Amino acid sequence: MPFDLASRLAARRAEHLYRQRPLLQAPQGPEVVVDGEAVLAFSSNDYLGLANHPEVIRAMQRGAERWGVGGGASHLVIGHSTPHHELEEALADFTGRPRALLFSTGYMANLAAVTALVGQGDTVLEDRLNHASLLDAGLLSGARFSRYLHNDAPSLAKRLEKATGNTLVVTDGVFSMDGDLADLPALCAAAKARDAWVMVDDAHGFGPLGATGGGIVEHFGLGIDDVPVLVGTLGKAFGTAGAFVAGSEELIETLIQFARPYIYTTSQPPAVACATLKSLELLRGESWRRAHLNRLIARFRQGAADIGLTLMDSPTPIQPILVGSSERALRLSALLRERGILVGAIRPPTVPAGSARLRVTLTAAHSEAQVERLLDILAECWNRLAQEAFENA
Ligand SMILES: *Cc1c(COP(=O)(O)O)cnc(C)c1O
């Protein structure tokens, strides 16, 4: 029987891989209502607490009053409006690059950049833990596609030796499910030695990392010669929506001419660009948000180590607790939830088999007391999980 969706869904359930969407019944923030219950959430990517910031909201309201709601057309037709243009100029200034190009989502920015730069006869090399949008982009490009070992410059160098045509090395800046940083100094050196270009998707680095929130390139002091193609997304630390690619004049013009995911889609609502202009100002200027967040990260890591939890090598707001099986990850997530704490269980295929985890994310909107509460309840639930395993053995 064709299209036997029922058995596909049943199999998914049996493997503890069935996905459900929690219903958020409040604005984004630490204390929210989910599926009718008040919870303390450690799950969003709103790292600087800007998604519900009053000034950002005002900027969007004013933007809608001035510019209307819909983008109305694609950028190349008549959808490229003044707020989009101003935001591109502000993002170019922020990243210290000649130009930036605005997209409606990070997924599309990645598809656009990779497919416009490489095609048949070329090579694209990606970290095996890259975000799905980067892997999809590599496949869609038609270039020779190969994945190197996670964050491993020697593994990349070996693949670079066999590369043909234009070669693009693509990596997350901060790995979205692990929270670790790409070893950019080593990866960029390996790429440079073979005249390959490096593209970094710093969706999780812009905002939390770097003295002014300039992300992983600011953190490592790398410039446009090291990373010619720099991608950022606006739905995480910026608290709004959309994405950008920053780089040279020629890079941006190439994307405008050739990138199908840029050309064949409606521009984002101009009011969203107005909101992002405000959140960019807060992200750059209010360094206390980064300082507070870093204190919470340090406190969480210390407390989790005291409980005996296995963390990953992450200096970022993404602090996964490694659990192993999908079943155990779901159980731990459920125990926390019974006690009013929301942390998502991340399972294969989002992460490799056997490495299911609870993905704790911290934000500048969390208080120290909220992190202490998370640690207390984690300790209780972790013991409970061990006890249940003992009883079931
Ligand atoms: C979230 C994310 C994206 C996708 O960005 P959207 O704007 O949500 O489409 C791309 N890359 C990475 C690494 C991400 O974490």
mmCIF file of C-alpha atoms and ligand atoms in Angstrom:
data_model
loop_
_atom_site.group_PDB
_atom_site.id
_atom_site.type_symbol
_atom_site.label_atom_id
_atom_site.label_comp_id
_atom_site.label_asym_id
_atom_site.label_seq_id
_atom_site.Cartn_x
_atom_site.Cartn_y
_atom_site.Cartn_z
ATOM 1 C CA MET A 1 0.000 0.000 0.000
ATOM 2 C CA PRO A 2 1.556 3.329 -0.990
ATOM 3 C CA PHE A 3 1.755 6.193 1.474
ATOM 4 C CA ASP A 4 1.362 4.103 4.600
ATOM 5 C CA LEU A 5 1.792 7.108 6.842
ATOM 6 C CA ALA A 6 0.211 5.390 9.834
ATOM 7 C CA SER A 7 2.972 2.793 10.120
ATOM 8 C CA ARG A 8 5.697 5.381 9.590
ATOM 9 C CA LEU A 9 4.272 7.397 12.441
ATOM 10 C CA ALA A 10 3.851 4.315 14.634
ATOM 11 C CA ALA A 11 7.481 3.323 14.044
ATOM 12 C CA ARG A 12 8.595 6.820 14.986
ATOM 13 C CA ARG A 13 6.668 6.554 18.237
ATOM 14 C CA ALA A 14 8.080 3.101 19.032
ATOM 15 C CA GLU A 15 11.623 4.466 18.684
ATOM 16 C CA HIS A 16 10.926 7.276 21.179
ATOM 17 C CA LEU A 17 11.538 9.723 18.350
ATOM 18 C CA TYR A 18 8.042 11.140 17.985
ATOM 19 C CA ARG A 19 8.067 14.938 18.010
ATOM 20 C CA GLN A 20 5.478 17.088 19.684
ATOM 21 C CA ARG A 21 5.158 20.824 19.638
ATOM 22 C CA PRO A 22 4.738 22.409 23.061
ATOM 23 C CA LEU A 23 2.125 25.161 22.795
ATOM 24 C CA LEU A 24 3.568 28.457 24.028
ATOM 25 C CA GLN A 25 0.810 30.599 25.488
ATOM 26 C CA ALA A 26 2.901 33.613 26.506
ATOM 27 C CA PRO A 27 5.582 35.839 24.998
ATOM 28 C CA GLN A 28 9.086 34.381 24.959
ATOM 29 C CA GLY A 29 10.871 34.650 28.329
ATOM 30 C CA PRO A 30 12.076 32.617 31.331
ATOM 31 C CA GLU A 31 8.618 32.254 32.905
ATOM 32 C CA VAL A 32 6.055 31.172 30.359
ATOM 33 C CA VAL A 33 2.846 29.210 30.038
ATOM 34 C CA VAL A 34 3.151 26.017 28.014
ATOM 35 C CA ASP A 35 0.231 23.682 27.325
ATOM 36 C CA GLY A 36 -1.757 25.424 30.036
ATOM 37 C CA GLU A 37 0.916 25.232 32.735
ATOM 38 C CA ALA A 38 3.275 27.849 34.148
ATOM 39 C CA VAL A 39 6.880 26.719 33.668
ATOM 40 C CA LEU A 40 10.388 28.033 34.052
ATOM 41 C CA ALA A 41 11.889 27.516 30.604
ATOM 42 C CA PHE A 42 15.490 26.898 29.577
ATOM 43 C CA SER A 43 14.794 26.140 25.925
ATOM 44 C CA SER A 44 14.734 29.252 23.776
ATOM 45 C CA ASN A 45 17.493 30.788 21.659
ATOM 46 C CA ASP A 46 16.561 34.276 22.832
ATOM 47 C CA TYR A 47 20.026 34.502 24.408
ATOM 48 C CA LEU A 48 20.012 38.200 25.233
ATOM 49 C CA GLY A 49 16.354 38.425 26.236
ATOM 50 C CA LEU A 50 15.402 40.763 23.382
ATOM 51 C CA ALA A 51 12.443 38.881 21.844
ATOM 52 C CA ASN A 52 10.008 40.599 24.196
ATOM 53 C CA HIS A 53 11.924 43.800 24.904
ATOM 54 C CA PRO A 54 9.634 46.872 25.145
ATOM 55 C CA GLU A 55 11.854 49.046 22.928
ATOM 56 C CA VAL A 56 12.045 46.363 20.250
ATOM 57 C CA ILE A 57 8.260 45.961 20.385
ATOM 58 C CA ARG A 58 7.826 49.744 20.033
ATOM 59 C CA ALA A 59 10.181 49.800 17.061
ATOM 60 C CA MET A 60 8.100 47.132 15.348
ATOM 61 C CA GLN A 61 4.828 48.953 16.110
ATOM 62 C CA ARG A 62 6.205 52.224 14.754
ATOM 63 C CA GLY A 63 7.616 50.365 11.762
ATOM 64 C CA ALA A 64 4.209 48.878 10.963
ATOM 65 C CA GLU A 65 2.540 52.285 11.261
ATOM 66 C CA ARG A 66 5.084 53.881 8.936
ATOM 67 C CA TRP A 67 5.728 51.049 6.435
ATOM 68 C CA GLY A 68 2.677 48.807 6.625
ATOM 69 C CA VAL A 69 2.743 45.094 7.238
ATOM 70 C CA GLY A 70 3.679 43.082 4.170
ATOM 71 C CA GLY A 71 6.910 43.282 2.158
ATOM 72 C CA GLY A 72 4.665 43.141 -0.901
ATOM 73 C CA ALA A 73 7.155 41.738 -3.421
ATOM 74 C CA SER A 74 10.601 40.212 -3.734
ATOM 75 C CA HIS A 75 13.649 42.452 -3.227
ATOM 76 C CA LEU A 76 14.400 42.588 -6.953
ATOM 77 C CA VAL A 77 10.880 43.646 -7.913
ATOM 78 C CA ILE A 78 9.628 46.295 -5.480
ATOM 79 C CA GLY A 79 9.942 44.686 -2.033
ATOM 80 C CA HIS A 80 13.324 46.172 -1.024
ATOM 81 C CA SER A 81 12.265 49.009 1.220
ATOM 82 C CA THR A 82 14.127 51.646 3.232
ATOM 83 C CA PRO A 83 14.136 49.711 6.566
ATOM 84 C CA HIS A 84 15.627 46.641 4.818
ATOM 85 C CA HIS A 85 18.290 48.833 3.255
ATOM 86 C CA GLU A 86 19.121 50.610 6.521
ATOM 87 C CA LEU A 87 19.371 47.301 8.330
ATOM 88 C CA GLU A 88 21.780 45.961 5.700
ATOM 89 C CA GLU A 89 23.970 49.022 6.160
ATOM 90 C CA ALA A 90 23.875 48.666 9.949
ATOM 91 C CA LEU A 91 24.766 44.950 9.715
ATOM 92 C CA ALA A 92 27.678 45.726 7.374
ATOM 93 C CA ASP A 93 28.945 48.253 9.914
ATOM 94 C CA PHE A 94 28.415 45.797 12.788
ATOM 95 C CA THR A 95 30.366 43.025 11.067
ATOM 96 C CA GLY A 96 33.036 45.384 9.712
ATOM 97 C CA ARG A 97 32.443 44.213 6.153
ATOM 98 C CA PRO A 98 31.698 46.208 2.999
ATOM 99 C CA ARG A 99 28.175 44.847 2.641
ATOM 100 C CA ALA A 100 25.460 42.670 4.129
ATOM 101 C CA LEU A 101 22.401 41.113 2.514
ATOM 102 C CA LEU A 102 19.160 40.494 4.382
ATOM 103 C CA PHE A 103 17.198 37.215 4.173
ATOM 104 C CA SER A 104 13.873 36.099 5.623
ATOM 105 C CA THR A 105 15.330 33.064 7.418
ATOM 106 C CA GLY A 106 18.693 31.541 8.219
ATOM 107 C CA TYR A 107 17.735 28.378 6.397
ATOM 108 C CA MET A 108 17.323 30.376 3.199
ATOM 109 C CA ALA A 109 20.493 32.429 3.727
ATOM 110 C CA ASN A 110 22.470 29.194 3.929
ATOM 111 C CA LEU A 111 20.809 27.641 0.882
ATOM 112 C CA ALA A 112 21.432 30.884 -1.006
ATOM 113 C CA ALA A 113 25.091 31.361 -0.137
ATOM 114 C CA VAL A 114 26.224 27.775 -0.760
ATOM 115 C CA THR A 115 24.269 27.219 -3.976
ATOM 116 C CA ALA A 116 25.347 30.584 -5.433
ATOM 117 C CA LEU A 117 29.028 29.921 -4.753
ATOM 118 C CA VAL A 118 29.533 26.286 -5.739
ATOM 119 C CA GLY A 119 28.013 23.897 -8.271
ATOM 120 C CA GLN A 120 28.968 20.968 -10.453
ATOM 121 C CA GLY A 121 32.738 20.548 -10.688
ATOM 122 C CA ASP A 122 33.279 22.373 -7.383
ATOM 123 C CA THR A 123 33.725 21.044 -3.853
ATOM 124 C CA VAL A 124 31.940 21.775 -0.597
ATOM 125 C CA LEU A 125 33.435 20.489 2.661
ATOM 126 C CA GLU A 126 31.363 20.579 5.830
ATOM 127 C CA ASP A 127 31.747 19.719 9.481
ATOM 128 C CA ARG A 128 29.747 16.562 10.088
ATOM 129 C CA LEU A 129 27.818 18.266 12.913
ATOM 130 C CA ASN A 130 26.792 21.298 10.850
ATOM 131 C CA HIS A 131 23.241 22.576 11.069
ATOM 132 C CA ALA A 132 20.769 20.772 8.790
ATOM 133 C CA SER A 133 20.325 23.850 6.604
ATOM 134 C CA LEU A 134 24.045 23.840 5.739
ATOM 135 C CA LEU A 135 24.041 20.128 4.961
ATOM 136 C CA ASP A 136 20.928 20.521 2.805
ATOM 137 C CA ALA A 137 22.580 23.457 1.023
ATOM 138 C CA GLY A 138 25.652 21.354 0.264
ATOM 139 C CA LEU A 139 23.535 18.575 -1.226
ATOM 140 C CA LEU A 140 21.394 20.976 -3.231
ATOM 141 C CA SER A 141 24.427 22.770 -4.686
ATOM 142 C CA GLY A 142 25.414 19.812 -6.877
ATOM 143 C CA ALA A 143 29.072 20.293 -5.875
ATOM 144 C CA ARG A 144 31.160 17.367 -4.637
ATOM 145 C CA PHE A 145 30.081 17.155 -1.030
ATOM 146 C CA SER A 146 32.119 15.681 1.775
ATOM 147 C CA ARG A 147 31.938 15.898 5.543
ATOM 148 C CA TYR A 148 35.022 16.138 7.727
ATOM 149 C CA LEU A 149 35.316 14.980 11.339
ATOM 150 C CA HIS A 150 33.842 17.367 13.846
ATOM 151 C CA ASN A 151 36.036 20.436 14.299
ATOM 152 C CA ASP A 152 39.061 18.531 13.003
ATOM 153 C CA ALA A 153 41.448 20.618 10.886
ATOM 154 C CA PRO A 154 43.652 17.634 9.880
ATOM 155 C CA SER A 155 40.537 15.782 8.663
ATOM 156 C CA LEU A 156 39.575 18.893 6.678
ATOM 157 C CA ALA A 157 43.119 19.219 5.262
ATOM 158 C CA LYS A 158 42.988 15.641 3.984
ATOM 159 C CA ARG A 159 39.764 16.340 2.090
ATOM 160 C CA LEU A 160 41.122 19.642 0.774
ATOM 161 C CA GLU A 161 43.938 17.746 -0.939
ATOM 162 C CA LYS A 162 41.394 15.945 -3.105
ATOM 163 C CA ALA A 163 39.170 18.965 -3.748
ATOM 164 C CA THR A 164 38.477 20.137 -7.300
ATOM 165 C CA GLY A 165 37.149 23.425 -8.668
ATOM 166 C CA ASN A 166 36.138 26.250 -6.346
ATOM 167 C CA THR A 167 36.225 24.897 -2.811
ATOM 168 C CA LEU A 168 34.018 26.113 0.009
ATOM 169 C CA VAL A 169 34.607 25.051 3.613
ATOM 170 C CA VAL A 170 31.431 25.451 5.659
ATOM 171 C CA THR A 171 31.069 25.360 9.424
ATOM 172 C CA ASP A 172 28.776 26.444 12.229
ATOM 173 C CA GLY A 173 30.483 29.071 14.399
ATOM 174 C CA VAL A 174 28.878 27.715 17.567
ATOM 175 C CA PHE A 175 27.547 24.191 17.101
ATOM 176 C CA SER A 176 23.855 24.397 17.766
ATOM 177 C CA MET A 177 23.340 21.104 19.619
ATOM 178 C CA ASP A 178 26.711 20.951 21.430
ATOM 179 C CA GLY A 179 27.488 24.586 22.156
ATOM 180 C CA ASP A 180 31.199 24.245 21.350
ATOM 181 C CA LEU A 181 33.103 26.719 19.173
ATOM 182 C CA ALA A 182 34.491 25.946 15.729
ATOM 183 C CA ASP A 183 38.284 25.911 15.839
ATOM 184 C CA LEU A 184 38.329 28.691 13.286
ATOM 185 C CA PRO A 185 42.011 29.653 13.487
ATOM 186 C CA ALA A 186 43.034 26.103 12.508
ATOM 187 C CA LEU A 187 40.215 25.557 9.988
ATOM 188 C CA CYS A 188 40.878 28.893 8.258
ATOM 189 C CA ALA A 189 44.616 28.183 8.052
ATOM 190 C CA ALA A 190 43.945 24.794 6.445
ATOM 191 C CA ALA A 191 41.535 26.378 3.949
ATOM 192 C CA LYS A 192 43.894 29.244 3.083
ATOM 193 C CA ALA A 193 46.716 26.834 2.335
ATOM 194 C CA ARG A 194 44.555 25.378 -0.475
ATOM 195 C CA ASP A 195 42.910 28.622 -1.671
ATOM 196 C CA ALA A 196 39.556 27.478 -0.340
ATOM 197 C CA TRP A 197 36.971 29.919 1.018
ATOM 198 C CA VAL A 198 35.522 29.594 4.503
ATOM 199 C CA MET A 199 31.843 30.199 5.215
ATOM 200 C CA VAL A 200 30.795 30.474 8.873
ATOM 201 C CA ASP A 201 27.182 30.274 10.026
ATOM 202 C CA ASP A 202 27.318 32.044 13.374
ATOM 203 C CA ALA A 203 23.626 31.774 14.247
ATOM 204 C CA HIS A 204 24.429 31.198 17.937
ATOM 205 C CA GLY A 205 27.571 33.310 18.247
ATOM 206 C CA PHE A 206 26.292 36.755 17.280
ATOM 207 C CA GLY A 207 25.161 38.395 20.494
ATOM 208 C CA PRO A 208 26.708 36.189 23.185
ATOM 209 C CA LEU A 209 30.274 36.028 21.813
ATOM 210 C CA GLY A 210 32.831 38.791 21.280
ATOM 211 C CA ALA A 211 33.358 42.055 23.147
ATOM 212 C CA THR A 212 30.591 43.832 21.185
ATOM 213 C CA GLY A 213 28.538 40.744 20.371
ATOM 214 C CA GLY A 214 30.261 40.339 17.008
ATOM 215 C CA GLY A 215 30.302 36.578 17.392
ATOM 216 C CA ILE A 216 32.983 34.014 16.807
ATOM 217 C CA VAL A 217 35.023 36.084 14.326
ATOM 218 C CA GLU A 218 35.267 38.873 16.876
ATOM 219 C CA HIS A 219 36.081 36.302 19.573
ATOM 220 C CA PHE A 220 39.041 34.993 17.542
ATOM 221 C CA GLY A 221 39.949 38.329 15.903
ATOM 222 C CA LEU A 222 39.441 37.002 12.369
ATOM 223 C CA GLY A 223 38.708 39.199 9.355
ATOM 224 C CA ILE A 224 37.175 38.971 5.912
ATOM 225 C CA ASP A 225 40.366 37.397 4.504
ATOM 226 C CA ASP A 226 39.950 34.485 6.907
ATOM 227 C CA VAL A 227 36.163 34.186 6.639
ATOM 228 C CA PRO A 228 34.956 35.648 3.320
ATOM 229 C CA VAL A 229 31.364 34.458 3.858
ATOM 230 C CA LEU A 230 29.802 35.250 7.234
ATOM 231 C CA VAL A 231 26.201 34.308 8.026
ATOM 232 C CA GLY A 232 24.189 35.460 11.018
ATOM 233 C CA THR A 233 20.582 34.806 11.946
ATOM 234 C CA LEU A 234 18.262 37.310 13.559
ATOM 235 C CA GLY A 235 15.780 34.963 15.259
ATOM 236 C CA LYS A 236 18.135 34.015 18.091
ATOM 237 C CA ALA A 237 20.093 36.600 20.104
ATOM 238 C CA PHE A 238 18.634 39.451 18.050
ATOM 239 C CA GLY A 239 15.191 38.345 19.199
ATOM 240 C CA THR A 240 13.451 39.114 15.894
ATOM 241 C CA ALA A 241 13.472 37.162 12.597
ATOM 242 C CA GLY A 242 15.526 36.812 9.447
ATOM 243 C CA ALA A 243 19.198 36.408 8.643
ATOM 244 C CA PHE A 244 22.076 38.036 6.802
ATOM 245 C CA VAL A 245 25.177 37.249 4.795
ATOM 246 C CA ALA A 246 28.058 39.700 5.216
ATOM 247 C CA GLY A 247 31.079 39.985 2.935
ATOM 248 C CA SER A 248 32.641 41.778 0.015
ATOM 249 C CA GLU A 249 30.853 43.912 -2.536
ATOM 250 C CA GLU A 250 31.362 41.161 -5.122
ATOM 251 C CA LEU A 251 30.020 38.435 -2.835
ATOM 252 C CA ILE A 252 26.819 40.338 -2.121
ATOM 253 C CA GLU A 253 26.293 41.264 -5.776
ATOM 254 C CA THR A 254 26.813 37.604 -6.706
ATOM 255 C CA LEU A 255 24.095 36.569 -4.260
ATOM 256 C CA ILE A 256 21.712 39.230 -5.577
ATOM 257 C CA GLN A 257 22.295 38.051 -9.164
ATOM 258 C CA PHE A 258 22.404 34.276 -8.714
ATOM 259 C CA ALA A 259 21.009 33.055 -5.366
ATOM 260 C CA ARG A 260 17.607 31.580 -6.063
ATOM 261 C CA PRO A 261 16.484 31.504 -2.395
ATOM 262 C CA TYR A 262 17.167 35.263 -2.364
ATOM 263 C CA ILE A 263 15.532 36.109 -5.658
ATOM 264 C CA TYR A 264 12.349 34.046 -5.600
ATOM 265 C CA THR A 265 10.803 35.013 -2.301
ATOM 266 C CA THR A 266 8.990 37.960 -0.767
ATOM 267 C CA SER A 267 11.017 40.324 1.399
ATOM 268 C CA GLN A 268 10.423 40.136 5.136
ATOM 269 C CA PRO A 269 7.929 42.638 6.589
ATOM 270 C CA PRO A 270 9.750 45.985 6.800
ATOM 271 C CA ALA A 271 8.557 46.426 10.412
ATOM 272 C CA VAL A 272 10.625 43.353 11.334
ATOM 273 C CA ALA A 273 13.684 45.151 9.964
ATOM 274 C CA CYS A 274 12.753 48.186 12.094
ATOM 275 C CA ALA A 275 12.631 45.926 15.166
ATOM 276 C CA THR A 276 15.999 44.394 14.296
ATOM 277 C CA LEU A 277 17.608 47.829 13.917
ATOM 278 C CA LYS A 278 16.606 48.485 17.531
ATOM 279 C CA SER A 279 17.696 45.078 18.805
ATOM 280 C CA LEU A 280 21.060 45.467 17.037
ATOM 281 C CA GLU A 281 21.549 48.719 18.919
ATOM 282 C CA LEU A 282 20.779 46.984 22.250
ATOM 283 C CA LEU A 283 22.896 43.944 21.369
ATOM 284 C CA ARG A 284 25.947 46.111 20.570
ATOM 285 C CA GLY A 285 25.499 48.663 23.330
ATOM 286 C CA GLU A 286 24.251 46.812 26.384
ATOM 287 C CA SER A 287 27.283 44.720 27.233
ATOM 288 C CA TRP A 288 25.814 43.977 30.683
ATOM 289 C CA ARG A 289 23.601 41.413 28.970
ATOM 290 C CA ARG A 290 26.661 39.420 27.849
ATOM 291 C CA ALA A 291 28.344 39.849 31.249
ATOM 292 C CA HIS A 292 25.276 38.599 33.141
ATOM 293 C CA LEU A 293 24.829 35.696 30.729
ATOM 294 C CA ASN A 294 28.464 34.672 31.187
ATOM 295 C CA ARG A 295 28.037 34.657 34.965
ATOM 296 C CA LEU A 296 24.988 32.382 34.606
ATOM 297 C CA ILE A 297 26.902 30.042 32.277
ATOM 298 C CA ALA A 298 29.774 29.734 34.759
ATOM 299 C CA ARG A 299 27.396 29.127 37.672
ATOM 300 C CA PHE A 300 25.419 26.497 35.749
ATOM 301 C CA ARG A 301 28.547 24.594 34.698
ATOM 302 C CA GLN A 302 29.892 24.566 38.239
ATOM 303 C CA GLY A 303 26.567 23.421 39.698
ATOM 304 C CA ALA A 304 26.040 20.737 37.047
ATOM 305 C CA ALA A 305 29.545 19.359 37.606
ATOM 306 C CA ASP A 306 28.803 19.171 41.352
ATOM 307 C CA ILE A 307 25.707 17.057 40.613
ATOM 308 C CA GLY A 308 27.803 14.770 38.403
ATOM 309 C CA LEU A 309 26.100 15.616 35.110
ATOM 310 C CA THR A 310 27.998 15.205 31.854
ATOM 311 C CA LEU A 311 28.254 18.545 30.096
ATOM 312 C CA MET A 312 29.870 19.323 26.770
ATOM 313 C CA ASP A 313 32.862 21.531 25.996
ATOM 314 C CA SER A 314 30.754 24.662 25.725
ATOM 315 C CA PRO A 315 31.544 28.243 26.772
ATOM 316 C CA THR A 316 28.229 29.417 25.266
ATOM 317 C CA PRO A 317 24.583 29.715 26.429
ATOM 318 C CA ILE A 318 23.981 26.249 24.912
ATOM 319 C CA GLN A 319 24.699 23.830 27.768
ATOM 320 C CA PRO A 320 23.572 20.315 26.811
ATOM 321 C CA ILE A 321 23.409 17.566 29.414
ATOM 322 C CA LEU A 322 24.465 14.333 27.757
ATOM 323 C CA VAL A 323 22.088 11.495 28.629
ATOM 324 C CA GLY A 324 22.583 8.782 25.972
ATOM 325 C CA SER A 325 19.372 6.995 25.004
ATOM 326 C CA SER A 326 16.335 8.822 23.678
ATOM 327 C CA GLU A 327 14.168 7.071 26.258
ATOM 328 C CA ARG A 328 16.241 8.322 29.200
ATOM 329 C CA ALA A 329 16.399 11.831 27.748
ATOM 330 C CA LEU A 330 12.621 11.900 27.429
ATOM 331 C CA ARG A 331 12.206 10.570 30.966
ATOM 332 C CA LEU A 332 14.525 13.197 32.458
ATOM 333 C CA SER A 333 12.764 15.913 30.502
ATOM 334 C CA ALA A 334 9.398 14.623 31.824
ATOM 335 C CA LEU A 335 10.636 14.526 35.443
ATOM 336 C CA LEU A 336 11.773 18.143 35.150
ATOM 337 C CA ARG A 337 8.495 19.092 33.551
ATOM 338 C CA GLU A 338 6.511 17.559 36.439
ATOM 339 C CA ARG A 339 8.428 19.989 38.650
ATOM 340 C CA GLY A 340 7.750 23.024 36.488
ATOM 341 C CA ILE A 341 10.975 23.165 34.481
ATOM 342 C CA LEU A 342 10.954 23.059 30.678
ATOM 343 C CA VAL A 343 14.077 21.770 28.928
ATOM 344 C CA GLY A 344 13.873 20.096 25.543
ATOM 345 C CA ALA A 345 15.093 16.557 24.915
ATOM 346 C CA ILE A 346 17.113 16.495 21.691
ATOM 347 C CA ARG A 347 17.179 13.116 19.989
ATOM 348 C CA PRO A 348 18.404 11.529 16.765
ATOM 349 C CA PRO A 349 18.388 12.365 13.903
ATOM 350 C CA THR A 350 19.034 15.899 15.189
ATOM 351 C CA VAL A 351 22.027 14.481 17.104
ATOM 352 C CA PRO A 352 24.019 11.258 16.490
ATOM 353 C CA ALA A 353 22.509 7.976 17.755
ATOM 354 C CA GLY A 354 23.269 7.284 21.416
ATOM 355 C CA SER A 355 23.916 10.941 22.221
ATOM 356 C CA ALA A 356 20.435 12.126 23.158
ATOM 357 C CA ARG A 357 20.621 15.087 25.478
ATOM 358 C CA LEU A 358 18.743 17.754 27.331
ATOM 359 C CA ARG A 359 19.571 21.025 25.661
ATOM 360 C CA VAL A 360 19.640 23.623 28.401
ATOM 361 C CA THR A 361 19.881 27.162 27.100
ATOM 362 C CA LEU A 362 20.505 30.163 29.305
ATOM 363 C CA THR A 363 19.549 33.738 28.506
ATOM 364 C CA ALA A 364 20.324 37.176 29.887
ATOM 365 C CA ALA A 365 16.682 37.324 30.969
ATOM 366 C CA HIS A 366 17.215 34.514 33.495
ATOM 367 C CA SER A 367 18.056 35.461 37.079
ATOM 368 C CA GLU A 368 20.669 33.793 39.247
ATOM 369 C CA ALA A 369 17.847 32.495 41.462
ATOM 370 C CA GLN A 370 16.227 30.807 38.439
ATOM 371 C CA VAL A 371 19.476 29.042 37.600
ATOM 372 C CA GLU A 372 19.784 27.888 41.236
ATOM 373 C CA ARG A 373 16.261 26.493 41.005
ATOM 374 C CA LEU A 374 17.143 24.635 37.810
ATOM 375 C CA LEU A 375 20.196 23.108 39.508
ATOM 376 C CA ASP A 376 18.251 22.035 42.619
ATOM 377 C CA ILE A 377 15.559 20.345 40.569
ATOM 378 C CA LEU A 378 18.097 18.777 38.206
ATOM 379 C CA ALA A 379 19.862 17.194 41.186
ATOM 380 C CA GLU A 380 16.582 15.736 42.426
ATOM 381 C CA CYS A 381 15.535 14.416 39.002
ATOM 382 C CA TRP A 382 18.978 12.996 38.202
ATOM 383 C CA ASN A 383 18.877 10.944 41.420
ATOM 384 C CA ARG A 384 15.363 9.837 40.638
ATOM 385 C CA LEU A 385 16.426 8.663 37.168
ATOM 386 C CA ALA A 386 19.259 6.595 38.669
ATOM 387 C CA GLN A 387 16.857 5.094 41.200
ATOM 388 C CA GLU A 388 14.356 4.147 38.502
ATOM 389 C CA ALA A 389 17.102 2.483 36.464
ATOM 390 C CA PHE A 390 18.075 0.494 39.562
ATOM 391 C CA GLU A 391 14.489 -0.563 40.246
ATOM 392 C CA ASN A 392 13.947 -1.634 36.630
ATOM 393 C CA ALA A 393 17.206 -3.587 36.436
HETATM 394 C C1 LIG B 1 18.634 28.305 13.730
HETATM 395 C C2 LIG B 1 19.761 28.059 12.794
HETATM 396 C C3 LIG B 1 19.628 28.295 11.432
HETATM 397 C C4 LIG B 1 18.310 28.645 10.811
HETATM 398 O O1 LIG B 1 17.980 29.960 11.039
HETATM 399 P P1 LIG B 1 16.437 30.377 10.931
HETATM 400 O O2 LIG B 1 16.471 31.846 10.830
HETATM 401 O O3 LIG B 1 15.799 29.880 12.166
HETATM 402 O O4 LIG B 1 15.901 29.713 9.706
HETATM 403 C C5 LIG B 1 20.732 28.162 10.641
HETATM 404 N N1 LIG B 1 21.913 27.765 11.139
HETATM 405 C C6 LIG B 1 22.075 27.485 12.444
HETATM 406 C C7 LIG B 1 23.403 27.045 12.945
HETATM 407 C C8 LIG B 1 20.993 27.609 13.303
HETATM 408 O O5 LIG B 1 21.139 27.304 14.579
#
